[in-house]
Coordinates of C-alpha atoms in Angstrom, one line a residue:
Chain U
M1 CA -39.9 10.3 -65.0
T2 CA -42.0 12.4 -67.4
F3 CA -42.1 15.1 -64.7
W4 CA -38.3 15.2 -64.5
L5 CA -38.0 15.2 -68.3
L6 CA -40.4 18.0 -68.7
L7 CA -38.7 20.0 -66.0
T8 CA -35.4 19.5 -67.7
V9 CA -36.7 20.6 -71.0
N10 CA -38.3 23.7 -69.4
S11 CA -35.0 24.4 -67.7
V12 CA -33.0 24.2 -70.9
T13 CA -35.6 26.4 -72.7
F14 CA -35.5 29.0 -70.0
G15 CA -31.7 28.8 -70.0
G16 CA -31.7 29.5 -73.8
L17 CA -33.9 32.6 -73.2
L18 CA -31.7 33.7 -70.5
F19 CA -28.7 33.4 -72.7
L20 CA -30.2 35.7 -75.3
L21 CA -30.9 38.2 -72.5
S22 CA -27.6 37.9 -70.7
A23 CA -25.1 37.6 -73.5
G24 CA -25.4 41.3 -74.2
F25 CA -25.5 42.1 -70.5
S26 CA -22.3 40.2 -70.1
L27 CA -20.6 42.0 -73.0
I28 CA -21.6 45.4 -71.7
F29 CA -20.5 44.5 -68.2
G30 CA -17.2 43.2 -69.6
L31 CA -16.5 46.2 -71.8
M32 CA -17.9 49.1 -69.8
R33 CA -17.4 47.6 -66.3
I34 CA -21.0 48.5 -65.3
P35 CA -24.1 46.4 -64.8
N36 CA -26.6 47.8 -67.2
L37 CA -29.7 48.0 -65.0
T38 CA -31.9 48.9 -67.9
H39 CA -31.4 45.4 -69.4
G40 CA -34.6 44.1 -68.0
S41 CA -36.4 47.1 -69.4
M42 CA -35.0 46.4 -72.8
F43 CA -36.3 42.9 -72.6
M44 CA -39.8 44.2 -71.7
V45 CA -39.8 47.0 -74.3
G46 CA -38.9 44.4 -76.9
A47 CA -41.8 42.2 -75.9
Y48 CA -44.2 45.1 -75.8
L49 CA -43.2 46.5 -79.2
G50 CA -43.3 43.0 -80.7
S51 CA -46.7 42.3 -79.3
T52 CA -47.9 45.6 -80.8
F53 CA -46.6 44.8 -84.3
L54 CA -48.1 41.4 -84.0
G55 CA -51.5 42.9 -83.1
G56 CA -51.3 45.2 -86.1
A57 CA -49.8 48.7 -85.7
L58 CA -49.9 51.6 -88.2
G59 CA -52.3 49.7 -90.4
F60 CA -50.3 46.6 -91.2
T61 CA -49.8 43.4 -89.3
L62 CA -46.4 41.6 -89.1
D63 CA -45.8 38.0 -88.5
F64 CA -44.1 36.8 -85.4
W65 CA -40.5 36.7 -86.7
A66 CA -40.7 40.0 -88.5
A67 CA -42.1 41.6 -85.4
A68 CA -39.3 40.1 -83.2
I69 CA -36.6 41.4 -85.6
I70 CA -38.1 44.8 -86.0
S71 CA -38.6 45.3 -82.3
A72 CA -35.1 44.1 -81.6
L73 CA -33.7 46.7 -84.1
E74 CA -35.7 49.4 -82.4
V75 CA -34.6 48.4 -79.0
A76 CA -31.0 48.3 -80.3
V77 CA -31.4 51.9 -81.5
L78 CA -32.8 52.9 -78.1
G79 CA -29.8 51.3 -76.3
A80 CA -27.3 52.9 -78.6
L81 CA -29.0 56.3 -78.1
M82 CA -29.0 55.9 -74.3
E83 CA -25.2 55.1 -74.4
R84 CA -24.5 58.1 -76.6
L85 CA -26.7 60.7 -74.9
L86 CA -26.5 59.7 -71.3
L87 CA -23.7 57.3 -70.4
R88 CA -21.2 59.1 -72.6
R89 CA -21.6 62.2 -70.5
L90 CA -20.5 60.3 -67.5
A91 CA -17.6 58.5 -69.0
G92 CA -15.3 57.1 -66.4
Q93 CA -17.8 57.5 -63.5
Q94 CA -19.0 54.0 -63.1
L95 CA -21.2 54.7 -60.1
A96 CA -23.0 57.5 -61.8
Q97 CA -23.5 55.4 -64.8
V98 CA -25.1 52.6 -62.8
L99 CA -27.4 55.1 -61.1
V100 CA -28.4 56.6 -64.4
T101 CA -29.3 53.2 -65.8
L102 CA -31.4 52.6 -62.6
G103 CA -33.2 55.9 -63.1
V104 CA -33.9 55.1 -66.8
S105 CA -35.3 51.7 -65.8
F106 CA -37.8 53.5 -63.6
M107 CA -38.8 55.8 -66.5
V108 CA -39.1 53.0 -69.0
A109 CA -41.2 50.9 -66.7
D110 CA -43.6 53.8 -66.3
L111 CA -43.6 54.7 -70.0
C112 CA -44.6 51.1 -70.8
L113 CA -47.4 51.3 -68.2
M114 CA -48.6 54.5 -69.9
G115 CA -48.4 53.0 -73.4
W116 CA -49.7 49.5 -72.9
G117 CA -51.7 49.6 -69.7
G118 CA -51.5 47.3 -66.7
D119 CA -53.1 44.2 -68.1
P120 CA -50.8 41.3 -69.1
I121 CA -50.7 40.8 -72.9
S122 CA -50.5 37.3 -74.0
V123 CA -48.7 36.5 -77.3
S124 CA -49.6 33.4 -79.2
T125 CA -46.9 31.1 -80.5
P126 CA -45.8 31.7 -84.1
A127 CA -47.6 29.9 -86.8
G128 CA -46.4 26.3 -87.3
L129 CA -44.8 26.0 -83.8
G130 CA -48.0 25.6 -81.8
G131 CA -47.8 21.8 -81.9
F132 CA -46.1 19.2 -79.7
V133 CA -43.4 16.7 -80.1
R134 CA -43.9 13.3 -78.6
V135 CA -40.9 11.6 -77.1
G136 CA -41.9 8.3 -75.5
L137 CA -44.5 9.2 -72.9
A138 CA -43.5 12.8 -72.6
V139 CA -45.0 15.6 -74.8
F140 CA -43.0 18.7 -75.5
P141 CA -44.3 22.0 -76.9
L142 CA -42.7 22.5 -80.2
Y143 CA -42.1 26.2 -79.5
R144 CA -39.9 25.5 -76.5
M145 CA -37.7 23.3 -78.7
A146 CA -37.5 26.1 -81.2
V147 CA -36.4 28.5 -78.5
I148 CA -33.5 26.2 -77.6
G149 CA -32.6 26.1 -81.3
I150 CA -32.7 29.8 -81.6
A151 CA -30.5 30.2 -78.6
V152 CA -27.9 27.8 -80.0
V153 CA -27.9 29.5 -83.4
F154 CA -27.4 32.9 -81.7
A155 CA -24.7 31.5 -79.4
I156 CA -22.8 30.2 -82.5
A157 CA -23.3 33.4 -84.4
L158 CA -22.1 35.5 -81.5
W159 CA -19.1 33.3 -81.0
L160 CA -18.2 33.5 -84.7
M161 CA -18.7 37.3 -84.5
L162 CA -16.4 37.6 -81.5
E163 CA -13.8 35.1 -82.6
R164 CA -13.6 35.5 -86.4
T165 CA -14.4 39.1 -87.3
R166 CA -12.5 42.3 -87.0
L167 CA -15.2 43.9 -84.8
G168 CA -15.1 40.9 -82.5
A169 CA -11.4 41.1 -82.1
M170 CA -11.8 44.8 -81.2
I171 CA -14.4 44.0 -78.7
R172 CA -12.3 41.3 -77.1
A173 CA -9.4 43.7 -77.0
G174 CA -11.6 46.3 -75.3
V175 CA -12.8 43.8 -72.7
D176 CA -9.2 42.7 -71.9
D177 CA -7.5 46.1 -71.7
P178 CA -9.4 49.2 -72.8
Q179 CA -6.5 51.5 -72.3
M180 CA -4.1 49.4 -74.4
A181 CA -6.9 49.0 -77.0
R182 CA -7.1 52.8 -77.3
V183 CA -3.4 53.0 -77.6
V184 CA -3.3 50.7 -80.6
G185 CA -5.9 52.8 -82.3
I186 CA -9.2 51.1 -81.5
R187 CA -12.0 53.6 -80.9
V188 CA -13.2 52.1 -77.7
S189 CA -15.9 54.7 -77.2
R190 CA -17.5 53.7 -80.5
L191 CA -17.3 50.1 -79.4
F192 CA -19.3 51.1 -76.3
T193 CA -22.1 52.3 -78.5
I194 CA -22.0 49.3 -80.7
V195 CA -21.9 46.8 -77.9
F196 CA -24.6 48.6 -76.0
G197 CA -26.8 48.6 -79.0
L198 CA -26.1 45.0 -79.7
G199 CA -26.8 44.0 -76.1
A200 CA -30.0 46.0 -76.0
G201 CA -31.1 44.5 -79.3
L202 CA -30.5 41.0 -78.1
A203 CA -32.4 41.7 -75.0
G204 CA -35.3 43.1 -77.0
F205 CA -35.3 40.0 -79.3
A206 CA -35.2 37.8 -76.2
G207 CA -38.2 39.6 -74.9
M208 CA -40.3 38.9 -78.0
I209 CA -39.1 35.3 -78.2
G210 CA -39.9 34.8 -74.5
A211 CA -43.3 36.5 -74.8
P212 CA -45.3 33.4 -75.8
I213 CA -43.9 31.6 -72.8
L214 CA -43.9 34.4 -70.2
S215 CA -46.5 36.8 -71.7
V216 CA -45.9 40.5 -71.3
Y217 CA -46.8 42.4 -68.1
P218 CA -45.7 45.4 -66.1
G219 CA -42.9 44.2 -63.8
L220 CA -41.4 41.8 -66.3
D221 CA -38.3 44.0 -66.3
Q222 CA -37.9 43.6 -62.6
D223 CA -38.4 39.8 -62.9
M224 CA -35.8 39.4 -65.6
L225 CA -33.0 41.8 -64.6
P226 CA -32.0 39.9 -61.5
L227 CA -31.8 36.7 -63.5
A228 CA -29.4 38.3 -65.9
L229 CA -27.4 39.5 -63.0
V230 CA -27.2 36.0 -61.6
V231 CA -26.1 34.5 -64.9
V232 CA -23.4 37.0 -65.4
I233 CA -22.1 36.7 -61.9
L234 CA -22.0 32.9 -62.2
G235 CA -20.5 32.9 -65.7
G236 CA -18.1 35.9 -65.3
T237 CA -18.4 39.1 -67.3
G238 CA -17.4 39.6 -70.9
S239 CA -17.3 35.9 -71.6
L240 CA -19.7 34.3 -74.0
L241 CA -19.1 30.8 -72.9
G242 CA -19.5 31.9 -69.3
S243 CA -22.9 33.4 -70.0
F244 CA -24.0 30.4 -72.0
L245 CA -23.1 27.9 -69.2
G246 CA -24.4 30.4 -66.5
S247 CA -27.7 30.7 -68.3
I248 CA -28.2 26.9 -68.5
V249 CA -27.3 26.6 -64.8
V250 CA -29.6 29.4 -63.8
G251 CA -32.4 27.9 -66.0
F252 CA -32.1 24.7 -64.0
I253 CA -31.8 26.3 -60.6
Y254 CA -34.8 28.5 -61.4
N255 CA -37.1 25.8 -62.7
F256 CA -36.1 23.1 -60.3
G257 CA -36.3 25.6 -57.4
Q258 CA -39.8 26.7 -58.4
A259 CA -40.9 23.1 -58.7
L260 CA -39.3 21.5 -55.7
L261 CA -38.8 24.2 -53.2
P262 CA -41.4 26.8 -54.1
E263 CA -41.1 28.6 -50.8
L264 CA -37.4 29.0 -51.1
A265 CA -37.2 29.4 -54.9
Y266 CA -35.6 32.9 -54.8
F267 CA -33.3 32.0 -52.0
V268 CA -31.9 29.1 -54.0
L269 CA -31.6 31.3 -57.0
F270 CA -29.7 34.2 -55.4
L271 CA -27.6 32.3 -52.9
P272 CA -25.2 30.9 -55.5
M273 CA -24.8 34.5 -56.8
V274 CA -23.8 35.7 -53.3
L275 CA -21.5 32.8 -52.7
V276 CA -19.8 33.3 -56.1
L277 CA -19.4 37.0 -55.5
V278 CA -18.0 36.4 -52.0
L279 CA -15.8 33.4 -52.7
R280 CA -14.9 33.5 -56.3
P281 CA -15.4 37.0 -57.7
Q282 CA -14.0 36.2 -61.1
G283 CA -17.0 34.0 -61.9
L284 CA -17.3 30.2 -61.9
F285 CA -16.1 29.7 -65.5
G286 CA -13.0 31.8 -65.6
G287 CA -13.5 35.3 -67.0
R288 CA -13.2 38.0 -64.4
L289 CA -15.3 40.5 -62.6
L290 CA -14.0 44.0 -62.6
Chain Y
M1 CA -21.7 78.7 -35.2
T2 CA -24.4 80.5 -33.3
G3 CA -26.2 81.2 -36.5
R4 CA -26.2 77.5 -37.1
R5 CA -27.5 76.8 -33.6
I6 CA -30.4 79.2 -34.1
A7 CA -31.2 77.5 -37.4
I8 CA -31.3 74.1 -35.6
V9 CA -33.6 75.3 -32.9
V10 CA -35.9 77.0 -35.4
A11 CA -36.0 73.8 -37.4
I12 CA -36.9 71.7 -34.4
I13 CA -39.6 74.1 -33.3
G14 CA -40.9 74.1 -36.9
L15 CA -41.0 70.3 -36.9
V16 CA -42.8 70.2 -33.5
I17 CA -45.5 72.6 -34.5
V18 CA -46.2 70.9 -37.9
P19 CA -49.2 69.0 -36.7
Y20 CA -50.7 72.2 -35.2
V21 CA -50.2 74.2 -38.4
I22 CA -51.4 71.6 -40.9
T23 CA -54.2 70.0 -39.0
E24 CA -55.4 67.8 -41.8
V25 CA -54.7 64.2 -40.9
Y26 CA -53.6 63.4 -44.5
Y27 CA -50.8 65.9 -44.4
V28 CA -49.8 65.0 -40.9
N29 CA -49.4 61.4 -42.1
I30 CA -47.3 62.6 -45.0
A31 CA -45.1 64.4 -42.6
S32 CA -44.7 61.2 -40.5
Q33 CA -43.8 59.3 -43.7
I34 CA -41.2 61.9 -44.6
L35 CA -39.6 61.6 -41.1
L36 CA -39.6 57.8 -41.1
Y37 CA -38.1 57.6 -44.6
A38 CA -35.6 60.3 -43.5
I39 CA -34.4 57.9 -40.8
F40 CA -34.0 55.2 -43.5
A41 CA -32.1 57.6 -45.7
L42 CA -29.9 58.7 -42.9
G43 CA -29.0 55.1 -42.3
L44 CA -28.3 54.4 -45.9
N45 CA -26.3 57.7 -46.1
V46 CA -23.8 56.4 -43.5
L47 CA -22.8 53.8 -46.0
V48 CA -23.3 55.7 -49.3
G49 CA -22.1 59.1 -48.2
Y50 CA -19.5 58.5 -45.5
A51 CA -18.2 55.0 -46.3
G52 CA -18.5 55.4 -50.1
L53 CA -20.2 52.0 -50.3
V54 CA -23.4 52.0 -52.4
S55 CA -25.9 49.5 -51.1
L56 CA -28.8 48.4 -53.3
G57 CA -30.1 46.0 -50.7
H58 CA -31.1 48.2 -47.9
A59 CA -34.8 47.7 -48.4
G60 CA -34.0 44.0 -47.5
L61 CA -32.6 45.1 -44.1
F62 CA -35.6 47.4 -43.7
G63 CA -37.8 44.5 -44.4
V64 CA -36.1 42.1 -42.0
A65 CA -37.0 44.4 -39.1
S66 CA -40.5 45.1 -40.5
Y67 CA -41.3 41.4 -40.9
A68 CA -39.8 40.5 -37.5
V69 CA -41.9 43.0 -35.6
A70 CA -45.1 42.1 -37.6
Y71 CA -44.5 38.4 -37.2
L72 CA -43.9 38.7 -33.5
L73 CA -46.9 40.9 -32.9
A74 CA -49.1 38.5 -35.0
A75 CA -47.7 35.6 -32.9
G76 CA -49.1 37.3 -29.8
F77 CA -46.1 39.0 -28.3
G78 CA -46.4 42.5 -26.8
H79 CA -44.8 45.6 -28.2
A80 CA -42.2 45.6 -25.5
V81 CA -40.9 42.3 -26.7
A82 CA -41.5 42.7 -30.4
I83 CA -39.7 46.0 -30.9
P84 CA -36.3 45.1 -29.2
A85 CA -36.4 41.7 -30.7
A86 CA -37.0 43.1 -34.2
I87 CA -34.1 45.5 -33.7
G88 CA -32.0 42.6 -32.6
I89 CA -33.0 40.5 -35.6
G90 CA -32.4 43.5 -37.9
L91 CA -28.9 43.9 -36.5
L92 CA -28.2 40.2 -36.9
A93 CA -29.2 40.4 -40.5
T94 CA -27.1 43.5 -40.9
A95 CA -24.1 41.7 -39.5
V96 CA -24.6 38.9 -42.1
F97 CA -25.0 41.4 -44.9
A98 CA -21.9 43.3 -43.8
A99 CA -19.8 40.1 -43.4
L100 CA -20.6 39.1 -47.0
A101 CA -20.7 42.4 -48.7
L102 CA -17.6 43.9 -47.1
R103 CA -15.4 41.4 -48.9
A104 CA -15.8 43.8 -51.8
S105 CA -16.2 47.4 -52.6
G106 CA -17.3 49.5 -55.6
I107 CA -19.5 47.8 -58.2
S108 CA -19.1 44.3 -56.6
F109 CA -20.4 45.7 -53.3
I110 CA -23.5 47.0 -55.2
M111 CA -24.0 43.5 -56.7
I112 CA -23.7 41.6 -53.5
T113 CA -26.0 43.9 -51.6
L114 CA -28.5 43.7 -54.5
A115 CA -28.4 39.9 -54.4
L116 CA -28.8 39.9 -50.6
G117 CA -31.8 42.3 -50.9
E118 CA -33.3 40.0 -53.5
I119 CA -32.9 37.0 -51.3
I120 CA -34.8 38.7 -48.5
W121 CA -37.5 39.9 -50.9
G122 CA -37.7 36.4 -52.4
L123 CA -38.2 35.0 -48.9
A124 CA -40.9 37.5 -48.0
Y125 CA -42.6 36.8 -51.3
R126 CA -42.4 33.1 -51.4
W127 CA -42.0 31.8 -47.8
I128 CA -45.7 31.9 -47.4
S129 CA -46.0 29.8 -44.3
V130 CA -44.1 32.6 -42.4
T131 CA -44.7 35.8 -44.4
H132 CA -48.1 35.1 -46.0
G133 CA -46.6 36.0 -49.3
D134 CA -48.3 38.7 -51.2
N135 CA -51.0 39.0 -48.7
G136 CA -48.5 40.4 -46.2
I137 CA -49.0 40.6 -42.4
N138 CA -51.5 42.9 -40.7
V139 CA -50.6 44.6 -37.5
T140 CA -53.6 45.7 -35.6
T141 CA -52.3 47.8 -32.8
R142 CA -49.8 50.6 -32.3
P143 CA -47.9 50.8 -29.0
A144 CA -48.6 53.4 -26.3
P145 CA -45.3 54.2 -24.6
F146 CA -45.7 55.9 -21.2
G147 CA -49.5 55.8 -21.7
L148 CA -49.3 58.0 -24.8
P149 CA -51.2 56.3 -27.6
L150 CA -49.8 56.5 -31.1
S151 CA -53.0 55.5 -32.7
S152 CA -53.8 59.1 -33.8
A153 CA -51.9 60.7 -36.6
R154 CA -50.6 63.4 -34.4
G155 CA -49.5 61.0 -31.7
F156 CA -47.6 59.0 -34.3
Y157 CA -46.0 62.1 -35.7
D158 CA -44.7 63.1 -32.4
A159 CA -43.2 59.7 -31.6
T160 CA -41.6 59.6 -35.1
L161 CA -40.3 63.1 -34.7
I162 CA -38.6 62.2 -31.4
I163 CA -37.0 59.1 -33.0
F164 CA -36.0 61.2 -36.0
L165 CA -34.3 63.8 -33.9
L166 CA -32.4 61.1 -32.0
A167 CA -31.4 59.6 -35.4
V168 CA -30.1 62.9 -36.7
A169 CA -28.3 63.6 -33.4
S170 CA -26.7 60.2 -33.4
S171 CA -25.7 60.5 -37.0
A172 CA -24.1 63.8 -36.3
I173 CA -22.2 62.4 -33.3
F174 CA -21.2 59.4 -35.3
V175 CA -19.9 61.5 -38.2
R176 CA -18.0 63.9 -36.0
S177 CA -16.5 61.1 -33.9
P178 CA -13.0 59.7 -34.6
L179 CA -14.7 56.7 -36.0
G180 CA -16.6 58.9 -38.4
A181 CA -13.4 60.7 -39.5
A182 CA -11.7 57.3 -40.0
L183 CA -14.7 56.2 -42.0
C184 CA -14.3 59.1 -44.4
G185 CA -10.7 58.3 -44.6
T186 CA -11.4 54.7 -45.7
R187 CA -13.8 56.1 -48.3
D188 CA -11.2 58.5 -49.8
Q189 CA -7.9 56.5 -49.3
P190 CA -8.5 53.0 -48.1
R191 CA -5.0 51.9 -48.8
R192 CA -3.4 54.8 -47.0
M193 CA -5.7 54.3 -44.0
N194 CA -4.6 50.7 -44.0
A195 CA -1.0 51.6 -44.1
L196 CA -1.6 54.1 -41.2
G197 CA -2.7 51.2 -39.1
F198 CA -6.5 51.6 -39.3
H199 CA -8.5 48.4 -39.5
V200 CA -10.4 49.4 -42.7
W201 CA -12.7 46.3 -42.6
M202 CA -13.7 46.9 -38.9
I203 CA -14.4 50.6 -39.5
R204 CA -16.6 49.8 -42.4
F205 CA -18.3 47.0 -40.4
M206 CA -19.1 49.4 -37.6
A207 CA -20.5 51.9 -40.1
F208 CA -22.6 49.1 -41.6
M209 CA -24.0 48.1 -38.2
F210 CA -24.9 51.7 -37.4
S211 CA -26.6 52.0 -40.8
G212 CA -28.4 48.8 -40.1
L213 CA -29.6 50.1 -36.7
L214 CA -31.2 53.2 -38.3
T215 CA -32.6 51.1 -41.1
S216 CA -34.2 48.6 -38.7
I217 CA -35.8 51.4 -36.6
S218 CA -37.3 52.9 -39.7
G219 CA -38.6 49.5 -40.8
I220 CA -40.3 49.1 -37.5
L221 CA -41.8 52.6 -37.7
F222 CA -43.0 51.7 -41.2
V223 CA -44.9 48.7 -40.0
Y224 CA -46.6 50.7 -37.3
Y225 CA -47.4 53.5 -39.7
N226 CA -49.0 51.3 -42.3
E227 CA -50.2 48.7 -39.8
F228 CA -49.3 46.3 -42.6
I229 CA -46.2 44.8 -44.3
S230 CA -46.0 43.1 -47.7
P231 CA -43.0 42.1 -50.0
Q232 CA -43.5 45.3 -52.1
A233 CA -41.8 47.3 -49.3
L234 CA -38.6 45.4 -49.8
A235 CA -38.4 45.1 -53.6
L236 CA -35.4 46.4 -55.5
T237 CA -37.5 49.5 -56.3
A238 CA -37.6 50.3 -52.6
S239 CA -33.9 50.1 -52.3
A240 CA -33.5 52.3 -55.3
E241 CA -35.9 54.8 -53.9
G242 CA -33.8 55.0 -50.7
L243 CA -30.7 55.5 -52.8
L244 CA -32.5 58.2 -54.7
M245 CA -33.4 60.0 -51.4
V246 CA -29.7 59.9 -50.3
I247 CA -28.2 60.9 -53.7
S248 CA -30.8 63.5 -54.6
G249 CA -30.5 65.3 -51.3
G250 CA -26.7 65.0 -51.2
A251 CA -24.8 62.0 -50.0
G252 CA -22.3 62.6 -47.2
T253 CA -24.3 65.5 -45.7
L254 CA -26.7 65.3 -42.7
L255 CA -29.4 67.5 -44.2
G256 CA -29.2 65.9 -47.7
P257 CA -31.0 62.6 -47.0
V258 CA -33.7 64.4 -45.1
V259 CA -34.4 66.7 -48.0
G260 CA -34.2 63.8 -50.4
A261 CA -36.7 61.8 -48.3
A262 CA -39.1 64.8 -48.3
L263 CA -38.6 65.2 -52.1
V264 CA -39.4 61.5 -52.8
V265 CA -42.3 61.2 -50.4
I266 CA -43.8 64.5 -51.7
V267 CA -43.4 63.5 -55.3
K268 CA -45.0 60.1 -54.6
N269 CA -47.9 61.2 -52.5
V270 CA -48.7 64.9 -53.1
V271 CA -47.6 65.7 -56.6
S272 CA -49.3 62.6 -57.9
G273 CA -52.6 64.1 -56.9
L274 CA -52.0 67.5 -58.4
R275 CA -53.8 68.6 -61.6
F276 CA -53.7 71.9 -63.4
T277 CA -56.7 73.0 -65.4
V278 CA -55.7 73.2 -69.1
L279 CA -57.7 75.5 -71.4
S280 CA -58.6 73.9 -74.7
P281 CA -56.9 76.1 -77.3
M282 CA -53.5 75.5 -75.8
G283 CA -51.1 78.4 -75.4
F284 CA -47.5 77.7 -74.3
A285 CA -48.4 77.8 -70.6
D286 CA -51.2 75.4 -71.2
L287 CA -48.9 73.0 -73.0
V288 CA -46.5 73.1 -70.1
K289 CA -49.4 72.4 -67.7
F290 CA -50.6 69.6 -69.9
V291 CA -47.1 68.0 -69.9
L292 CA -46.8 68.5 -66.1
N293 CA -50.2 66.9 -65.6
G294 CA -49.0 63.9 -67.4
L295 CA -45.8 63.8 -65.4
F296 CA -47.7 64.2 -62.1
Q297 CA -49.8 61.2 -62.9
H298 CA -46.7 59.1 -63.4
W299 CA -44.6 59.7 -60.4
N300 CA -42.4 56.7 -61.1
F301 CA -41.4 58.3 -64.4
L302 CA -40.9 61.6 -62.6
L303 CA -38.7 60.0 -59.9
G304 CA -36.6 58.3 -62.6
A305 CA -36.2 61.5 -64.5
I306 CA -35.3 63.4 -61.3
F307 CA -32.8 60.7 -60.5
V308 CA -31.2 60.9 -64.0
A309 CA -31.2 64.7 -64.0
I310 CA -29.5 64.9 -60.6
V311 CA -26.9 62.3 -61.4
V312 CA -26.0 64.1 -64.7
F313 CA -26.3 67.7 -63.7
M314 CA -25.9 67.9 -60.0
P315 CA -24.0 64.8 -58.9
E316 CA -23.3 66.2 -55.5
G317 CA -27.1 66.4 -54.7
L318 CA -29.6 69.1 -54.1
V319 CA -28.3 70.4 -50.7
P320 CA -24.6 70.8 -51.5
G321 CA -25.5 71.7 -55.1
S322 CA -27.8 74.6 -54.1
V323 CA -25.3 75.7 -51.5
R324 CA -22.6 75.8 -54.2
L325 CA -24.9 77.8 -56.6
A326 CA -26.0 80.2 -53.9
R327 CA -22.3 80.8 -52.9
A328 CA -21.3 81.4 -56.5
A329 CA -24.2 83.8 -56.9
W330 CA -23.3 85.6 -53.7
R331 CA -19.7 85.8 -54.6
T332 CA -20.4 87.4 -58.0
A333 CA -22.9 89.8 -56.4
N334 CA -20.3 90.7 -53.9
R335 CA -17.5 91.1 -56.4
S336 CA -19.5 93.5 -58.6
K337 CA -20.5 95.5 -55.5
S338 CA -16.9 95.8 -54.3
A339 CA -15.3 97.1 -57.4
R340 CA -13.2 99.6 -55.3
P341 CA -9.9 98.1 -54.4
A342 CA -10.4 99.0 -50.7
A343 CA -13.3 96.6 -50.3
A344 CA -12.7 93.6 -48.2
A345 CA -12.1 90.4 -50.1
P346 CA -15.1 88.1 -50.1
P347 CA -14.7 85.8 -47.1
A348 CA -13.1 82.5 -48.0
P349 CA -15.9 80.0 -48.5
V350 CA -16.4 77.9 -45.4
A351 CA -14.6 74.6 -45.8
E352 CA -16.8 72.3 -47.9
Q353 CA -19.1 70.3 -45.7
K354 CA -18.5 67.2 -47.8
R355 CA -15.1 65.6 -47.1

């Protein structure tokens, strides 16, 4: 019983982390119609930068949350720059854009290896969240609970942003019909930059939040990117609710798969993605793909 | 046409004498690697270049054949059983890939192939009782067809060269066949081809199978070359490298993937060992050398940068791109020479190779 409970909590935690990662991925996919293959790299860069600030860089040391926010902002700037300088040049050529993101992900992976070396960096849990919560017989790490809380807060904030603000309305319009959005005077190309920056920032933030659980190592990008892909395929692109539900589902599949069928863990993970792509390309939870 | 034939004969002779010119085993092995990856790239090119379907899961197909041959050899079967069986298993996997992926095209096709490739990688990595996980499978012997052992670098090069030439020839025949023409039609105008009565799905399926055949063969060569297979060979990075070979050389041309394979293998193996000596008070040339040294050390970065540069600046690839540049240069040179009105007009450029 404790085993199942722990597994469930871990799954929800991981799902929360995946939501932070894939919400931006889903928005970018919905708006620009391309899978941003640098999204895993953004996650990793966020984690590396955050761990550096945590360890003390440029003579001052930041606490965990400040490090997470500052690294997220930096990654957001990187993402926006990439959109402006590279993807903008290839506007309308989706295939070329996908290939460019792939090339950039190679470059980022190697740059991180240059900058931070090949050894994994472990990040300690932020002060005050190192403890445990006791529920009956089960003991839960407090930090994992906090991650779930953060994910929920972000989900609500993002939902409010998309549903209640002018920017959100413009993004929704752009996702639904970019041409018509242009006609009514929305600068869709500027939305691209904003959404790309926002998505990258969220991924970077997720990287730092995930660092105490996953640690930071070369190859983290390649581990996370496929998960974000699965989430977005299951949930449908450009849909916040879809990526939230998709993240939880993938969190469960991933953790239960690892625990119960370790040999087939990746098979169980990617099979639903293939099935959904083949049988229900618009995603499980409405939305639509392409 | 005769000029072209001469060029082909010269190229073949050049490839045959490679191991006699560069006798160092290391470089002969590099040449073998280029050829075996060229077969892989030719296979991927059938889909990417001629069918217009970009696959990011081909390393998975490559891996199925590799693992099949390694597993069968480790289980005690002979080469004569293991190789055909591995090709058969590779084709079976290709058929499954094709049946699933061909329900879509465009970005969805990329996503499905990517997911399928990740499934195969995940099995190789985690299905430890069969694949030995990260430890991989060792293959201790290379076959000796017709009593010619492939254990030496030169013997292996010769065998790879023969298979490579067969692969190029079969690709050329495939592309020039009615099926190849129909395939290009489905790439450019799938709806019109459908309306004209072509079975678009079946044409694409056949192309996928041909691509899978070449990919499986290169996978088997890869196992024999390394005498080892591990999940790393079928990760997403490997699929991306294959795509880089095709696109950098020039998708939809026969020579392009070969050039691309050479580029990638050379960058990975040779350039990564190069070092310039840098003098300590740095002049501009030394600064350039210093930067290049850094790049050479990090070939992954270099590959990514080449990839981005080619997609942005020369999207048609190196081979058609340089042909275009050379033609443009030749034309301007010709024009300035023939300022007199009597001069013959520059010959109309030969119809573009691509489409």
